[in-house]
């Protein structure tokens, strides 16, 4: 992208003057924001706008529009689909609400929290906990990922099973529109049938039709107790039965159900200061948690006994202290291939009906082996809601071979996911990576409707161009 035209120079000096030194950083100072977390996408920008208020976001958007520049919004830059990196040859301003990180209100009477978009997920969790409430969204990047990014991608994580994705938490939004107008939809009404539910349009829209600046979110009762167990499955075929058992006792207590492979355990135990949870070695493990009343600990111990009697698990351990529990969840947080293998591989964030997990893994590993015999099919994730993180790696081989066959592997995996009634994007969004692949998943009319909404709200295609929406089919 050329940053050198007269128009771009004028835009830069106007924004620098409007925002001041705290609010405007030149490209040389933002190298880390121009590459995505996985190092797959590299972009360029005229600079980074760090507005301090909704009004300043609006001014940035209006000013960019006046000069014909695009605006790409970025939260904590922890996204895994490349949706927050300004790639392309249009003059682009990168915008982050990192200075807009205030928690404005925790309302215990309404069980809501109101915050600005730049606040981290962890800060929201801590503020809620100090008011004896739970902010439910939780995933490994909690300390860096922001509320705005979580809303823009409808992020998921380990608690979706019980509390739903970000979409289920949002009661109201404030959004800066593509023409700079501000929509104040910060209403905290659990029920509101007064027409289209506009906030839902902006959730998962990945910055393409508006910039979320503030949100009011649902809080939940803080469970008075929780207990985590790590169990070794007899075989993957027993996953379903274990899930059914865990869901049933006591009903509603199951708050996490994560599939963990031995390949992952070995990697993270070797690389990090994490203790192997048990000496028994199995191909697959499940990390599960019960939350609720103090009795959940006994219920979990009871569950393990039944699962063992029924032959579903060969071993299991219930965390008996906070450090013990933390060790188990740290192991889970480090499973992402970037951390556990120190490599990227080819990654898939898919969801299928939970009862088809075993079928998917059998078909997908066989398809990968047929294309590249010594590739490693690495799978883990939130199987309680059908979400598997599937990564194809070449730990001991040449990555170039993998790159060469990656399109074939992707075509095979996507086909298997669709045949099983799933989605190739479960919780990381479409970004740049999946925008063309997604066309195989849904009828074209759905993309036409999405393009109609984009054209109505951002007619000049200024907000996050070339992200999420697939190109129209060639006529
Ligand atoms: C997780 O669940 C994240 O750890 C990352 O969603 C998943 O690295 C991945 O594929
Ligand atoms: Zn995940």
PDB file of N, CA, C and O in Angstrom, residues 213-248:
ATOM      1  N   UNK A 213     -17.970   0.145  20.090  1.00  0.00           N
ATOM      2  CA  UNK A 213     -17.209   0.992  21.014  1.00  0.00           C
ATOM      3  C   UNK A 213     -17.544   0.711  22.489  1.00  0.00           C
ATOM      4  O   UNK A 213     -16.697   0.877  23.351  1.00  0.00           O
ATOM      5  N   UNK A 214     -18.780   0.314  22.755  1.00  0.00           N
ATOM      6  CA  UNK A 214     -19.158  -0.029  24.138  1.00  0.00           C
ATOM      7  C   UNK A 214     -20.198  -1.147  24.089  1.00  0.00           C
ATOM      8  O   UNK A 214     -20.886  -1.317  23.079  1.00  0.00           O
ATOM      9  N   UNK A 215     -20.313  -1.860  25.201  1.00  0.00           N
ATOM     10  CA  UNK A 215     -21.309  -2.937  25.246  1.00  0.00           C
ATOM     11  C   UNK A 215     -21.835  -3.106  26.655  1.00  0.00           C
ATOM     12  O   UNK A 215     -21.132  -2.820  27.629  1.00  0.00           O
ATOM     13  N   UNK A 216     -23.080  -3.538  26.737  1.00  0.00           N
ATOM     14  CA  UNK A 216     -23.620  -3.960  28.025  1.00  0.00           C
ATOM     15  C   UNK A 216     -23.880  -5.463  27.917  1.00  0.00           C
ATOM     16  O   UNK A 216     -24.464  -5.940  26.952  1.00  0.00           O
ATOM     17  N   UNK A 217     -23.332  -6.178  28.908  1.00  0.00           N
ATOM     18  CA  UNK A 217     -23.302  -7.638  28.817  1.00  0.00           C
ATOM     19  C   UNK A 217     -23.931  -8.294  30.029  1.00  0.00           C
ATOM     20  O   UNK A 217     -23.912  -7.737  31.126  1.00  0.00           O
ATOM     21  N   UNK A 218     -24.420  -9.473  29.798  1.00  0.00           N
ATOM     22  CA  UNK A 218     -25.030 -10.278  30.832  1.00  0.00           C
ATOM     23  C   UNK A 218     -23.974 -10.823  31.807  1.00  0.00           C
ATOM     24  O   UNK A 218     -22.916 -11.276  31.364  1.00  0.00           O
ATOM     25  N   UNK A 219     -24.278 -10.807  33.082  1.00  0.00           N
ATOM     26  CA  UNK A 219     -23.464 -11.530  34.055  1.00  0.00           C
ATOM     27  C   UNK A 219     -24.292 -12.704  34.590  1.00  0.00           C
ATOM     28  O   UNK A 219     -25.529 -12.677  34.509  1.00  0.00           O
ATOM     29  N   UNK A 220     -23.615 -13.680  35.140  1.00  0.00           N
ATOM     30  CA  UNK A 220     -24.292 -14.876  35.655  1.00  0.00           C
ATOM     31  C   UNK A 220     -23.952 -15.031  37.135  1.00  0.00           C
ATOM     32  O   UNK A 220     -22.947 -14.477  37.602  1.00  0.00           O
ATOM     33  N   UNK A 221     -24.751 -15.806  37.846  1.00  0.00           N
ATOM     34  CA  UNK A 221     -24.383 -16.067  39.251  1.00  0.00           C
ATOM     35  C   UNK A 221     -23.004 -16.724  39.292  1.00  0.00           C
ATOM     36  O   UNK A 221     -22.699 -17.573  38.460  1.00  0.00           O
ATOM     37  N   UNK A 222     -22.187 -16.292  40.230  1.00  0.00           N
ATOM     38  CA  UNK A 222     -20.850 -16.895  40.363  1.00  0.00           C
ATOM     39  C   UNK A 222     -21.021 -18.243  41.069  1.00  0.00           C
ATOM     40  O   UNK A 222     -21.510 -18.279  42.194  1.00  0.00           O
ATOM     41  N   UNK A 223     -20.665 -19.344  40.408  1.00  0.00           N
ATOM     42  CA  UNK A 223     -20.849 -20.642  41.079  1.00  0.00           C
ATOM     43  C   UNK A 223     -20.087 -20.659  42.397  1.00  0.00           C
ATOM     44  O   UNK A 223     -18.957 -20.171  42.459  1.00  0.00           O
ATOM     45  N   UNK A 224     -20.708 -21.181  43.432  1.00  0.00           N
ATOM     46  CA  UNK A 224     -20.021 -21.144  44.728  1.00  0.00           C
ATOM     47  C   UNK A 224     -18.954 -22.229  44.808  1.00  0.00           C
ATOM     48  O   UNK A 224     -18.112 -22.211  45.702  1.00  0.00           O
ATOM     49  N   UNK A 225     -18.986 -23.165  43.887  1.00  0.00           N
ATOM     50  CA  UNK A 225     -17.948 -24.211  43.889  1.00  0.00           C
ATOM     51  C   UNK A 225     -17.725 -24.709  42.471  1.00  0.00           C
ATOM     52  O   UNK A 225     -18.628 -24.625  41.630  1.00  0.00           O
ATOM     53  N   UNK A 226     -16.519 -25.177  42.226  1.00  0.00           N
ATOM     54  CA  UNK A 226     -16.268 -25.864  40.954  1.00  0.00           C
ATOM     55  C   UNK A 226     -15.158 -26.868  41.163  1.00  0.00           C
ATOM     56  O   UNK A 226     -14.345 -26.741  42.093  1.00  0.00           O
ATOM     57  N   UNK A 227     -15.139 -27.859  40.342  1.00  0.00           N
ATOM     58  CA  UNK A 227     -14.157 -28.945  40.503  1.00  0.00           C
ATOM     59  C   UNK A 227     -13.829 -29.474  39.114  1.00  0.00           C
ATOM     60  O   UNK A 227     -14.718 -29.603  38.265  1.00  0.00           O
ATOM     61  N   UNK A 228     -12.560 -29.770  38.893  1.00  0.00           N
ATOM     62  CA  UNK A 228     -12.105 -30.202  37.568  1.00  0.00           C
ATOM     63  C   UNK A 228     -11.550 -31.613  37.644  1.00  0.00           C
ATOM     64  O   UNK A 228     -10.869 -31.963  38.620  1.00  0.00           O
ATOM     65  N   UNK A 229     -11.817 -32.392  36.618  1.00  0.00           N
ATOM     66  CA  UNK A 229     -11.250 -33.745  36.537  1.00  0.00           C
ATOM     67  C   UNK A 229     -10.575 -33.954  35.194  1.00  0.00           C
ATOM     68  O   UNK A 229     -10.942 -33.312  34.192  1.00  0.00           O
ATOM     69  N   UNK A 230      -9.599 -34.834  35.201  1.00  0.00           N
ATOM     70  CA  UNK A 230      -8.886 -35.197  33.977  1.00  0.00           C
ATOM     71  C   UNK A 230      -9.002 -36.716  33.871  1.00  0.00           C
ATOM     72  O   UNK A 230      -8.601 -37.434  34.794  1.00  0.00           O
ATOM     73  N   UNK A 231      -9.596 -37.188  32.792  1.00  0.00           N
ATOM     74  CA  UNK A 231      -9.818 -38.631  32.691  1.00  0.00           C
ATOM     75  C   UNK A 231      -9.218 -39.177  31.404  1.00  0.00           C
ATOM     76  O   UNK A 231      -9.164 -38.484  30.386  1.00  0.00           O
ATOM     77  N   UNK A 232      -8.768 -40.430  31.479  1.00  0.00           N
ATOM     78  CA  UNK A 232      -8.213 -41.100  30.293  1.00  0.00           C
ATOM     79  C   UNK A 232      -9.311 -41.978  29.691  1.00  0.00           C
ATOM     80  O   UNK A 232      -9.862 -42.854  30.374  1.00  0.00           O
ATOM     81  N   UNK A 233      -9.632 -41.729  28.437  1.00  0.00           N
ATOM     82  CA  UNK A 233     -10.697 -42.501  27.783  1.00  0.00           C
ATOM     83  C   UNK A 233     -10.194 -43.891  27.416  1.00  0.00           C
ATOM     84  O   UNK A 233      -9.041 -44.055  27.015  1.00  0.00           O
ATOM     85  N   UNK A 234     -11.103 -44.864  27.523  1.00  0.00           N
ATOM     86  CA  UNK A 234     -10.720 -46.207  27.061  1.00  0.00           C
ATOM     87  C   UNK A 234     -10.513 -46.150  25.544  1.00  0.00           C
ATOM     88  O   UNK A 234      -9.553 -46.639  24.996  1.00  0.00           O
ATOM     89  N   UNK A 235     -11.470 -45.497  24.867  1.00  0.00           N
ATOM     90  CA  UNK A 235     -11.286 -45.255  23.429  1.00  0.00           C
ATOM     91  C   UNK A 235     -12.129 -44.043  23.059  1.00  0.00           C
ATOM     92  O   UNK A 235     -13.044 -43.657  23.795  1.00  0.00           O
ATOM     93  N   UNK A 236     -11.822 -43.485  21.921  1.00  0.00           N
ATOM     94  CA  UNK A 236     -12.566 -42.304  21.479  1.00  0.00           C
ATOM     95  C   UNK A 236     -14.057 -42.619  21.322  1.00  0.00           C
ATOM     96  O   UNK A 236     -14.913 -41.752  21.475  1.00  0.00           O
ATOM     97  N   UNK A 237     -14.330 -43.880  21.040  1.00  0.00           N
ATOM     98  CA  UNK A 237     -15.722 -44.309  20.870  1.00  0.00           C
ATOM     99  C   UNK A 237     -16.537 -44.138  22.151  1.00  0.00           C
ATOM    100  O   UNK A 237     -17.773 -44.196  22.112  1.00  0.00           O
ATOM    101  N   UNK A 238     -15.883 -43.922  23.286  1.00  0.00           N
ATOM    102  CA  UNK A 238     -16.612 -43.777  24.557  1.00  0.00           C
ATOM    103  C   UNK A 238     -16.890 -42.314  24.911  1.00  0.00           C
ATOM    104  O   UNK A 238     -17.498 -42.024  25.935  1.00  0.00           O
ATOM    105  N   UNK A 239     -16.453 -41.430  24.035  1.00  0.00           N
ATOM    106  CA  UNK A 239     -16.606 -39.992  24.316  1.00  0.00           C
ATOM    107  C   UNK A 239     -18.076 -39.607  24.517  1.00  0.00           C
ATOM    108  O   UNK A 239     -18.433 -38.924  25.477  1.00  0.00           O
ATOM    109  N   UNK A 240     -18.915 -40.075  23.595  1.00  0.00           N
ATOM    110  CA  UNK A 240     -20.345 -39.759  23.639  1.00  0.00           C
ATOM    111  C   UNK A 240     -21.016 -40.196  24.932  1.00  0.00           C
ATOM    112  O   UNK A 240     -21.768 -39.442  25.549  1.00  0.00           O
ATOM    113  N   UNK A 241     -20.701 -41.437  25.318  1.00  0.00           N
ATOM    114  CA  UNK A 241     -21.332 -41.989  26.523  1.00  0.00           C
ATOM    115  C   UNK A 241     -20.868 -41.215  27.754  1.00  0.00           C
ATOM    116  O   UNK A 241     -21.660 -40.919  28.661  1.00  0.00           O
ATOM    117  N   UNK A 242     -19.586 -40.829  27.773  1.00  0.00           N
ATOM    118  CA  UNK A 242     -19.068 -40.061  28.909  1.00  0.00           C
ATOM    119  C   UNK A 242     -19.729 -38.682  28.963  1.00  0.00           C
ATOM    120  O   UNK A 242     -20.105 -38.198  30.031  1.00  0.00           O
ATOM    121  N   UNK A 243     -19.898 -38.088  27.799  1.00  0.00           N
ATOM    122  CA  UNK A 243     -20.529 -36.767  27.733  1.00  0.00           C
ATOM    123  C   UNK A 243     -21.975 -36.851  28.256  1.00  0.00           C
ATOM    124  O   UNK A 243     -22.405 -36.012  29.059  1.00  0.00           O
ATOM    125  N   UNK A 244     -22.683 -37.862  27.817  1.00  0.00           N
ATOM    126  CA  UNK A 244     -24.082 -38.030  28.256  1.00  0.00           C
ATOM    127  C   UNK A 244     -24.147 -38.205  29.770  1.00  0.00           C
ATOM    128  O   UNK A 244     -24.978 -37.590  30.453  1.00  0.00           O
ATOM    129  N   UNK A 245     -23.236 -39.010  30.290  1.00  0.00           N
ATOM    130  CA  UNK A 245     -23.200 -39.259  31.737  1.00  0.00           C
ATOM    131  C   UNK A 245     -22.888 -37.965  32.501  1.00  0.00           C
ATOM    132  O   UNK A 245     -23.536 -37.632  33.492  1.00  0.00           O
ATOM    133  N   UNK A 246     -21.904 -37.226  32.010  1.00  0.00           N
ATOM    134  CA  UNK A 246     -21.468 -36.000  32.692  1.00  0.00           C
ATOM    135  C   UNK A 246     -22.558 -34.932  32.651  1.00  0.00           C
ATOM    136  O   UNK A 246     -22.723 -34.160  33.579  1.00  0.00           O
ATOM    137  N   UNK A 247     -23.297 -34.922  31.559  1.00  0.00           N
ATOM    138  CA  UNK A 247     -24.372 -33.923  31.425  1.00  0.00           C
ATOM    139  C   UNK A 247     -25.526 -34.188  32.376  1.00  0.00           C
ATOM    140  O   UNK A 247     -26.226 -33.272  32.807  1.00  0.00           O
ATOM    141  N   UNK A 248     -25.711 -35.471  32.684  1.00  0.00           N
ATOM    142  CA  UNK A 248     -26.908 -35.853  33.431  1.00  0.00           C
ATOM    143  C   UNK A 248     -26.764 -35.684  34.941  1.00  0.00           C
ATOM    144  O   UNK A 248     -27.751 -35.650  35.649  1.00  0.00           O
TER     145      UNK A 248
END
